[in-house]
mmCIF file of C-alpha atoms in Angstrom:
data_model
loop_
_atom_site.group_PDB
_atom_site.id
_atom_site.type_symbol
_atom_site.label_atom_id
_atom_site.label_comp_id
_atom_site.label_asym_id
_atom_site.label_seq_id
_atom_site.Cartn_x
_atom_site.Cartn_y
_atom_site.Cartn_z
ATOM 1 C CA MET A 1 -12.747 -33.384 130.273
ATOM 2 C CA ARG A 2 -9.910 -32.105 132.432
ATOM 3 C CA MET A 3 -7.421 -32.848 129.622
ATOM 4 C CA ILE A 4 -9.515 -31.120 127.068
ATOM 5 C CA VAL A 5 -9.865 -27.987 129.448
ATOM 6 C CA VAL A 6 -6.050 -28.040 129.893
ATOM 7 C CA THR A 7 -5.412 -28.372 126.316
ATOM 8 C CA LEU A 8 -7.744 -25.496 125.262
ATOM 9 C CA THR A 9 -6.190 -23.182 128.010
ATOM 10 C CA TRP A 10 -2.744 -23.994 126.455
ATOM 11 C CA VAL A 11 -3.935 -23.256 123.144
ATOM 12 C CA CYS A 12 -5.422 -20.030 124.176
ATOM 13 C CA MET A 13 -2.134 -18.930 125.997
ATOM 14 C CA THR A 14 -0.223 -19.892 123.030
ATOM 15 C CA ALA A 15 -2.457 -17.829 120.678
ATOM 16 C CA PHE A 16 -2.180 -14.921 123.133
ATOM 17 C CA ALA A 17 1.653 -15.055 123.169
ATOM 18 C CA ALA A 18 1.886 -15.195 119.341
ATOM 19 C CA ALA A 19 -0.451 -12.418 118.952
ATOM 20 C CA GLN A 20 1.775 -10.158 121.025
ATOM 21 C CA GLN A 21 4.177 -8.214 118.893
ATOM 22 C CA LEU A 22 7.500 -6.799 119.713
ATOM 23 C CA PRO A 23 7.952 -3.022 118.864
ATOM 24 C CA GLU A 24 8.884 -1.894 115.428
ATOM 25 C CA ILE A 25 8.829 1.858 114.416
ATOM 26 C CA GLN A 26 9.876 3.680 111.095
ATOM 27 C CA ASN A 27 10.468 7.362 110.167
ATOM 28 C CA ARG A 28 9.843 9.307 107.047
ATOM 29 C CA GLU A 29 13.337 8.338 105.747
ATOM 30 C CA GLY A 30 12.360 4.642 105.803
ATOM 31 C CA VAL A 31 14.940 3.863 108.850
ATOM 32 C CA LYS A 32 13.583 1.249 111.036
ATOM 33 C CA LEU A 33 14.109 0.709 114.661
ATOM 34 C CA VAL A 34 13.098 -2.887 115.707
ATOM 35 C CA VAL A 35 13.072 -5.252 118.880
ATOM 36 C CA THR A 36 13.740 -8.967 117.995
ATOM 37 C CA GLU A 37 13.611 -12.151 119.986
ATOM 38 C CA ALA A 38 17.353 -12.767 119.563
ATOM 39 C CA ASP A 39 18.222 -11.376 122.877
ATOM 40 C CA SER A 40 16.326 -11.248 126.177
ATOM 41 C CA GLU A 41 18.122 -8.104 127.581
ATOM 42 C CA PRO A 42 17.451 -4.768 125.906
ATOM 43 C CA VAL A 43 18.764 -4.359 122.307
ATOM 44 C CA LEU A 44 17.510 -2.398 119.403
ATOM 45 C CA HIS A 45 18.181 -3.132 115.729
ATOM 46 C CA LEU A 46 18.405 -0.277 113.330
ATOM 47 C CA VAL A 47 17.870 -0.804 109.536
ATOM 48 C CA VAL A 48 18.337 1.716 106.779
ATOM 49 C CA PRO A 49 16.342 1.265 103.531
ATOM 50 C CA GLY A 50 18.018 -0.685 100.942
ATOM 51 C CA ASP A 51 20.468 -2.309 103.127
ATOM 52 C CA ALA A 52 20.360 -6.140 102.074
ATOM 53 C CA SER A 53 21.728 -7.448 105.243
ATOM 54 C CA GLY A 54 18.500 -6.310 107.080
ATOM 55 C CA ASP A 55 20.453 -5.411 110.311
ATOM 56 C CA THR A 56 22.667 -2.212 109.961
ATOM 57 C CA MET A 57 23.268 -1.827 113.565
ATOM 58 C CA LYS A 58 22.762 -3.702 116.784
ATOM 59 C CA ILE A 59 22.264 -1.296 119.601
ATOM 60 C CA LEU A 60 22.864 -2.413 123.155
ATOM 61 C CA PHE A 61 20.393 -0.292 125.080
ATOM 62 C CA PRO A 62 22.574 0.079 127.304
ATOM 63 C CA GLU A 63 25.860 -2.153 127.218
ATOM 64 C CA HIS A 64 26.316 -1.542 130.924
ATOM 65 C CA VAL A 65 25.035 0.742 133.820
ATOM 66 C CA THR A 66 27.862 1.685 136.080
ATOM 67 C CA VAL A 67 28.027 4.011 139.248
ATOM 68 C CA LYS A 68 30.828 5.103 141.616
ATOM 69 C CA ARG A 69 30.065 6.181 145.276
ATOM 70 C CA GLN A 70 31.220 9.358 146.588
ATOM 71 C CA GLY A 71 34.788 9.062 147.947
ATOM 72 C CA SER A 72 35.408 5.675 146.309
ATOM 73 C CA THR A 73 37.835 4.868 143.411
ATOM 74 C CA ASP A 74 36.016 1.525 142.497
ATOM 75 C CA ALA A 75 33.118 1.654 139.998
ATOM 76 C CA GLU A 76 30.164 -0.780 140.496
ATOM 77 C CA HIS A 77 28.310 -2.331 137.565
ATOM 78 C CA LEU A 78 24.657 -2.484 138.328
ATOM 79 C CA TYR A 79 24.072 -4.069 134.837
ATOM 80 C CA ILE A 80 26.118 -5.649 132.173
ATOM 81 C CA PHE A 81 24.705 -6.894 128.915
ATOM 82 C CA ARG A 82 24.746 -10.538 128.203
ATOM 83 C CA PRO A 83 23.817 -11.731 124.755
ATOM 84 C CA GLY A 84 21.339 -14.295 123.996
ATOM 85 C CA SER A 85 17.989 -15.601 125.462
ATOM 86 C CA ASN A 86 19.635 -16.343 129.144
ATOM 87 C CA GLY A 87 19.486 -12.806 130.257
ATOM 88 C CA GLN A 88 16.814 -11.012 132.106
ATOM 89 C CA SER A 89 13.981 -9.840 129.852
ATOM 90 C CA VAL A 90 12.176 -6.552 130.060
ATOM 91 C CA SER A 91 8.685 -5.457 129.300
ATOM 92 C CA TRP A 92 8.893 -3.211 126.193
ATOM 93 C CA LYS A 93 6.221 -0.473 125.850
ATOM 94 C CA GLN A 94 5.718 1.653 122.692
ATOM 95 C CA ASN A 95 4.245 5.156 122.640
ATOM 96 C CA GLY A 96 4.270 6.678 119.298
ATOM 97 C CA GLN A 97 7.912 6.814 117.951
ATOM 98 C CA SER A 98 9.245 5.945 121.327
ATOM 99 C CA ILE A 99 10.166 2.376 122.469
ATOM 100 C CA GLY A 100 11.274 1.990 126.214
ATOM 101 C CA TYR A 101 11.259 0.041 129.409
ATOM 102 C CA GLU A 102 11.932 0.131 133.115
ATOM 103 C CA ARG A 103 13.865 -1.953 135.339
ATOM 104 C CA ASP A 104 15.194 -2.271 138.877
ATOM 105 C CA PHE A 105 18.784 -2.567 139.976
ATOM 106 C CA ARG A 106 20.338 -3.876 143.302
ATOM 107 C CA GLY A 107 20.422 -0.915 145.996
ATOM 108 C CA GLY A 108 16.979 0.395 145.228
ATOM 109 C CA ILE A 109 18.060 2.152 141.889
ATOM 110 C CA HIS A 110 15.301 2.271 139.247
ATOM 111 C CA MET A 111 16.014 2.907 135.565
ATOM 112 C CA LEU A 112 13.809 4.332 132.836
ATOM 113 C CA ALA A 113 15.310 4.008 129.335
ATOM 114 C CA ARG A 114 13.470 5.371 126.163
ATOM 115 C CA ALA A 115 14.637 5.570 122.525
ATOM 116 C CA THR A 116 12.750 7.954 120.294
ATOM 117 C CA LEU A 117 13.013 7.711 116.425
ATOM 118 C CA ASP A 118 13.186 11.126 114.813
ATOM 119 C CA ASP A 119 13.449 11.771 111.018
ATOM 120 C CA ASP A 120 17.171 12.082 111.231
ATOM 121 C CA GLY A 121 18.076 9.548 113.915
ATOM 122 C CA VAL A 122 17.531 8.154 117.325
ATOM 123 C CA VAL A 123 17.414 9.990 120.797
ATOM 124 C CA PHE A 124 18.420 7.743 123.756
ATOM 125 C CA HIS A 125 17.089 8.979 127.205
ATOM 126 C CA TYR A 126 18.085 7.363 130.602
ATOM 127 C CA GLU A 127 16.700 8.368 133.843
ATOM 128 C CA LEU A 128 18.046 6.691 137.129
ATOM 129 C CA MET A 129 16.226 7.164 140.331
ATOM 130 C CA ASN A 130 18.118 6.685 143.539
ATOM 131 C CA ARG A 131 15.844 5.667 146.246
ATOM 132 C CA PRO A 132 18.302 4.754 149.156
ATOM 133 C CA GLY A 133 20.342 7.376 150.948
ATOM 134 C CA VAL A 134 23.692 6.488 149.058
ATOM 135 C CA ALA A 135 25.297 9.176 146.873
ATOM 136 C CA TYR A 136 27.155 8.401 143.830
ATOM 137 C CA GLU A 137 29.632 10.787 142.274
ATOM 138 C CA MET A 138 29.270 9.240 138.935
ATOM 139 C CA ALA A 139 26.385 7.315 137.014
ATOM 140 C CA ALA A 140 26.532 6.192 133.428
ATOM 141 C CA ALA A 141 24.319 4.033 131.079
ATOM 142 C CA VAL A 142 26.544 3.386 128.002
ATOM 143 C CA THR A 143 24.705 3.134 124.600
ATOM 144 C CA ASP A 144 26.538 0.737 122.274
ATOM 145 C CA PRO A 145 25.668 0.993 118.623
ATOM 146 C CA ARG A 146 27.606 -1.703 116.852
ATOM 147 C CA MET A 147 27.740 -1.059 113.246
ATOM 148 C CA SER A 148 27.596 -3.838 110.448
ATOM 149 C CA SER A 149 27.108 -3.990 106.786
ATOM 150 C CA ILE A 150 27.403 -0.675 105.194
ATOM 151 C CA PHE A 151 28.853 1.247 108.325
ATOM 152 C CA HIS A 152 31.205 -1.470 109.317
ATOM 153 C CA ASP A 153 34.796 0.150 109.443
ATOM 154 C CA VAL A 154 37.541 -2.157 111.071
ATOM 155 C CA ARG A 155 40.516 0.009 110.020
ATOM 156 C CA LEU A 156 38.742 3.277 110.774
ATOM 157 C CA GLU A 157 39.043 4.454 107.186
ATOM 158 C CA ARG A 158 35.621 6.245 107.265
ATOM 159 C CA THR A 159 35.183 7.242 111.014
ATOM 160 C CA TYR A 160 35.860 10.922 111.751
ATOM 161 C CA VAL A 161 36.090 13.289 114.608
ATOM 162 C CA HIS A 162 35.967 17.209 114.408
ATOM 163 C CA HIS A 163 38.707 19.615 115.400
ATOM 164 C CA THR A 164 38.886 23.443 115.370
ATOM 165 C CA ASP A 165 40.261 23.246 111.727
ATOM 166 C CA GLY A 166 37.742 20.697 110.547
ATOM 167 C CA PHE A 167 36.945 16.947 110.091
ATOM 168 C CA ASP A 168 39.893 14.421 110.424
ATOM 169 C CA LEU A 169 39.953 10.738 110.617
ATOM 170 C CA LEU A 170 39.824 9.423 114.258
ATOM 171 C CA ALA A 171 42.815 7.327 113.600
ATOM 172 C CA SER A 172 44.641 9.682 111.303
ATOM 173 C CA GLU A 173 47.824 9.681 113.634
ATOM 174 C CA THR A 174 48.120 5.823 113.131
ATOM 175 C CA PRO A 175 48.372 5.272 109.292
ATOM 176 C CA GLU A 176 50.251 2.067 109.771
ATOM 177 C CA ARG A 177 46.825 0.497 110.861
ATOM 178 C CA LEU A 178 45.992 0.357 107.192
ATOM 179 C CA THR A 179 48.637 -2.070 106.202
ATOM 180 C CA MET A 180 49.308 -4.021 109.527
ATOM 181 C CA PRO A 181 47.845 -7.488 109.911
ATOM 182 C CA LEU A 182 44.543 -7.486 111.565
ATOM 183 C CA SER A 183 46.070 -9.587 114.305
ATOM 184 C CA GLN A 184 48.476 -6.686 115.175
ATOM 185 C CA TRP A 185 45.700 -3.990 114.711
ATOM 186 C CA LEU A 186 43.066 -5.731 116.933
ATOM 187 C CA PRO A 187 42.061 -5.660 119.455
ATOM 188 C CA VAL A 188 42.099 -1.948 119.914
ATOM 189 C CA ARG A 189 40.362 1.267 121.262
ATOM 190 C CA TYR A 190 40.906 4.584 119.612
ATOM 191 C CA LEU A 191 40.128 7.674 121.906
ATOM 192 C CA ASP A 192 39.950 11.291 121.446
ATOM 193 C CA SER A 193 39.530 13.724 124.315
ATOM 194 C CA TYR A 194 36.689 16.445 124.673
ATOM 195 C CA THR A 195 36.823 17.716 128.188
ATOM 196 C CA TRP A 196 39.252 15.324 129.769
ATOM 197 C CA PRO A 197 42.998 16.020 129.497
ATOM 198 C CA ILE A 198 44.862 14.228 126.625
ATOM 199 C CA PRO A 199 46.862 11.260 128.153
ATOM 200 C CA GLY A 200 50.628 11.699 128.231
ATOM 201 C CA LYS A 201 51.066 8.018 127.118
ATOM 202 C CA ARG A 202 49.397 8.054 123.723
ATOM 203 C CA VAL A 203 49.696 4.339 123.060
ATOM 204 C CA ASN A 204 49.077 1.955 125.967
ATOM 205 C CA ARG A 205 49.118 -1.733 125.449
ATOM 206 C CA ARG A 206 47.405 -3.112 128.420
ATOM 207 C CA ASP A 207 47.529 -6.501 130.193
ATOM 208 C CA ASP A 208 44.213 -7.600 128.698
ATOM 209 C CA GLY A 209 45.976 -7.533 125.191
ATOM 210 C CA ILE A 210 43.728 -4.386 124.162
ATOM 211 C CA THR A 211 45.866 -1.503 122.622
ATOM 212 C CA TYR A 212 44.485 2.057 123.475
ATOM 213 C CA TYR A 213 45.451 4.793 121.127
ATOM 214 C CA SER A 214 44.770 8.472 122.138
ATOM 215 C CA LYS A 215 44.867 11.192 119.731
ATOM 216 C CA SER A 216 47.290 14.049 120.257
ATOM 217 C CA ARG A 217 44.593 16.844 119.926
ATOM 218 C CA ALA A 218 41.256 17.300 121.461
ATOM 219 C CA VAL A 219 37.909 17.343 119.525
ATOM 220 C CA ASP A 220 35.859 20.547 119.664
ATOM 221 C CA GLU A 221 32.501 18.708 119.214
ATOM 222 C CA PRO A 222 31.275 15.841 121.458
ATOM 223 C CA MET A 223 30.725 13.677 118.313
ATOM 224 C CA ILE A 224 32.016 10.717 116.270
ATOM 225 C CA ALA A 225 30.805 9.961 112.727
ATOM 226 C CA THR A 226 31.233 7.151 110.383
ATOM 227 C CA LEU A 227 30.348 7.226 106.482
ATOM 228 C CA SER A 228 28.798 4.267 104.798
ATOM 229 C CA THR A 229 30.735 2.325 102.267
ATOM 230 C CA ASP A 230 29.081 4.431 99.347
ATOM 231 C CA SER A 231 29.341 7.592 101.276
ATOM 232 C CA ARG A 232 25.667 8.355 100.993
ATOM 233 C CA TRP A 233 24.639 7.592 104.506
ATOM 234 C CA VAL A 234 26.084 8.897 107.797
ATOM 235 C CA ALA A 235 25.936 7.852 111.335
ATOM 236 C CA VAL A 236 27.045 10.208 114.172
ATOM 237 C CA SER A 237 26.821 9.632 117.772
ATOM 238 C CA PHE A 238 26.867 12.872 119.879
ATOM 239 C CA THR A 239 25.690 14.333 123.283
ATOM 240 C CA ARG A 240 25.654 17.641 125.130
ATOM 241 C CA THR A 241 29.103 17.222 126.706
ATOM 242 C CA THR A 242 31.310 14.155 127.603
ATOM 243 C CA GLY A 243 34.883 13.402 128.672
ATOM 244 C CA ASN A 244 35.910 11.736 125.497
ATOM 245 C CA VAL A 245 34.733 10.091 122.204
ATOM 246 C CA TRP A 246 36.128 6.666 121.158
ATOM 247 C CA SER A 247 35.551 3.580 119.166
ATOM 248 C CA ASN A 248 36.228 -0.142 119.147
ATOM 249 C CA PRO A 249 36.657 -0.546 115.448
ATOM 250 C CA GLU A 250 36.321 -4.405 115.337
ATOM 251 C CA LEU A 251 32.562 -3.675 116.247
ATOM 252 C CA THR A 252 32.611 -0.290 114.754
ATOM 253 C CA CYS A 253 30.845 1.174 117.704
ATOM 254 C CA GLN A 254 30.647 4.897 118.522
ATOM 255 C CA HIS A 255 30.986 6.158 122.080
ATOM 256 C CA VAL A 256 30.065 9.662 123.631
ATOM 257 C CA ASP A 257 29.292 8.473 126.933
ATOM 258 C CA PRO A 258 27.990 11.169 129.417
ATOM 259 C CA GLU A 259 28.345 10.650 132.990
ATOM 260 C CA ARG A 260 26.100 12.302 135.785
ATOM 261 C CA PRO A 261 26.312 12.566 139.601
ATOM 262 C CA LEU A 262 23.326 10.547 141.331
ATOM 263 C CA PRO A 263 22.537 12.131 144.629
ATOM 264 C CA ALA A 264 20.920 10.259 147.352
ATOM 265 C CA HIS A 265 17.229 10.272 147.234
ATOM 266 C CA GLY A 266 17.590 11.981 144.010
ATOM 267 C CA SER A 267 17.719 11.205 140.321
ATOM 268 C CA ALA A 268 20.144 11.700 137.187
ATOM 269 C CA VAL A 269 18.963 12.194 133.511
ATOM 270 C CA TRP A 270 21.230 12.167 130.389
ATOM 271 C CA GLU A 271 20.541 11.748 126.541
ATOM 272 C CA THR A 272 22.658 10.888 123.484
ATOM 273 C CA LYS A 273 21.539 10.991 119.808
ATOM 274 C CA LEU A 274 22.499 8.823 116.908
ATOM 275 C CA LEU A 275 22.077 10.596 113.606
ATOM 276 C CA VAL A 276 21.383 8.193 110.704
ATOM 277 C CA PHE A 277 20.561 10.027 107.489
ATOM 278 C CA ARG A 278 21.467 10.430 103.922
ATOM 279 C CA GLY A 279 23.969 13.140 103.874
ATOM 280 C CA SER A 280 27.437 14.583 104.387
ATOM 281 C CA LEU A 281 29.692 15.136 107.194
ATOM 282 C CA ASP A 282 29.142 18.825 107.078
ATOM 283 C CA GLN A 283 25.484 18.414 107.180
ATOM 284 C CA ALA A 284 25.990 16.263 110.315
ATOM 285 C CA LEU A 285 28.094 18.834 112.016
ATOM 286 C CA GLN A 286 25.226 21.332 111.374
ATOM 287 C CA LYS A 287 22.865 19.071 113.069
ATOM 288 C CA VAL A 288 24.900 18.453 115.978
ATOM 289 C CA ARG A 289 25.486 22.090 116.635
ATOM 290 C CA ALA A 290 21.810 22.937 116.130
ATOM 291 C CA GLN A 291 20.644 19.943 118.414
ATOM 292 C CA LYS A 292 23.368 19.225 121.264
ATOM 293 C CA ASN A 293 22.131 21.809 123.568
ATOM 294 C CA ASP A 294 18.637 20.411 123.512
ATOM 295 C CA LEU A 295 20.030 17.141 124.908
ATOM 296 C CA LYS A 296 19.880 16.503 128.653
#
């Protein structure tokens, strides 16, 4: 009898687990935002209609959470994403067109993360609550949209930034990237300043083997845009303000990472948005200018 009870209990628990569904939402354009079981730690998958790959972007939500104490030159990672099923899972919650979760970090810092799917893209909202009496001069949660399929752009041929005289390719000042072997081009990071000073050394080959390129003129909008291979879709990351915008073209990721102070017994809130819609760069620019000041 005891064996029967245990067996029935296990069957009921298995059925209950199978009945639980991970969040999936869709907007009027047919763009989907999905949570899968591929990774324990928080990842969102974005799929545009008609993409045969079924996974247009993998968005680390976030890639890492980092703080720096007042008076210190060293950053502290509260969290770094680990792929696969070995990480710490979160309890996802869905409310209408929003998907989110909460988690605690060491030192008494609590984070709320929420992604809201609009008709033209996704707003990523982060809030850090600092319970102890330690003040941080900088806090950041870095959203990392890694683009595949129609947005993948290893040689930065379709990835743009905006200057006072209009759009220009992020890597326009490095034309040799188009013909050099990939083994020489990669690994690379390509950066363009917004509020931060332009580095004096514009090509920096670091000891870790990664080459950092910095564009010689600053952007006038905190945005970075990538056109799809057929130029029908555009993906644009932007925020209210940031130090710079940049990409790792091997992953074709877009970064516009804002930073905020995190006071003792206080909180910090910030948002970025990822536009994904059928349209042009000029339409994307209009959306950025109309929406960026609404972001926190």
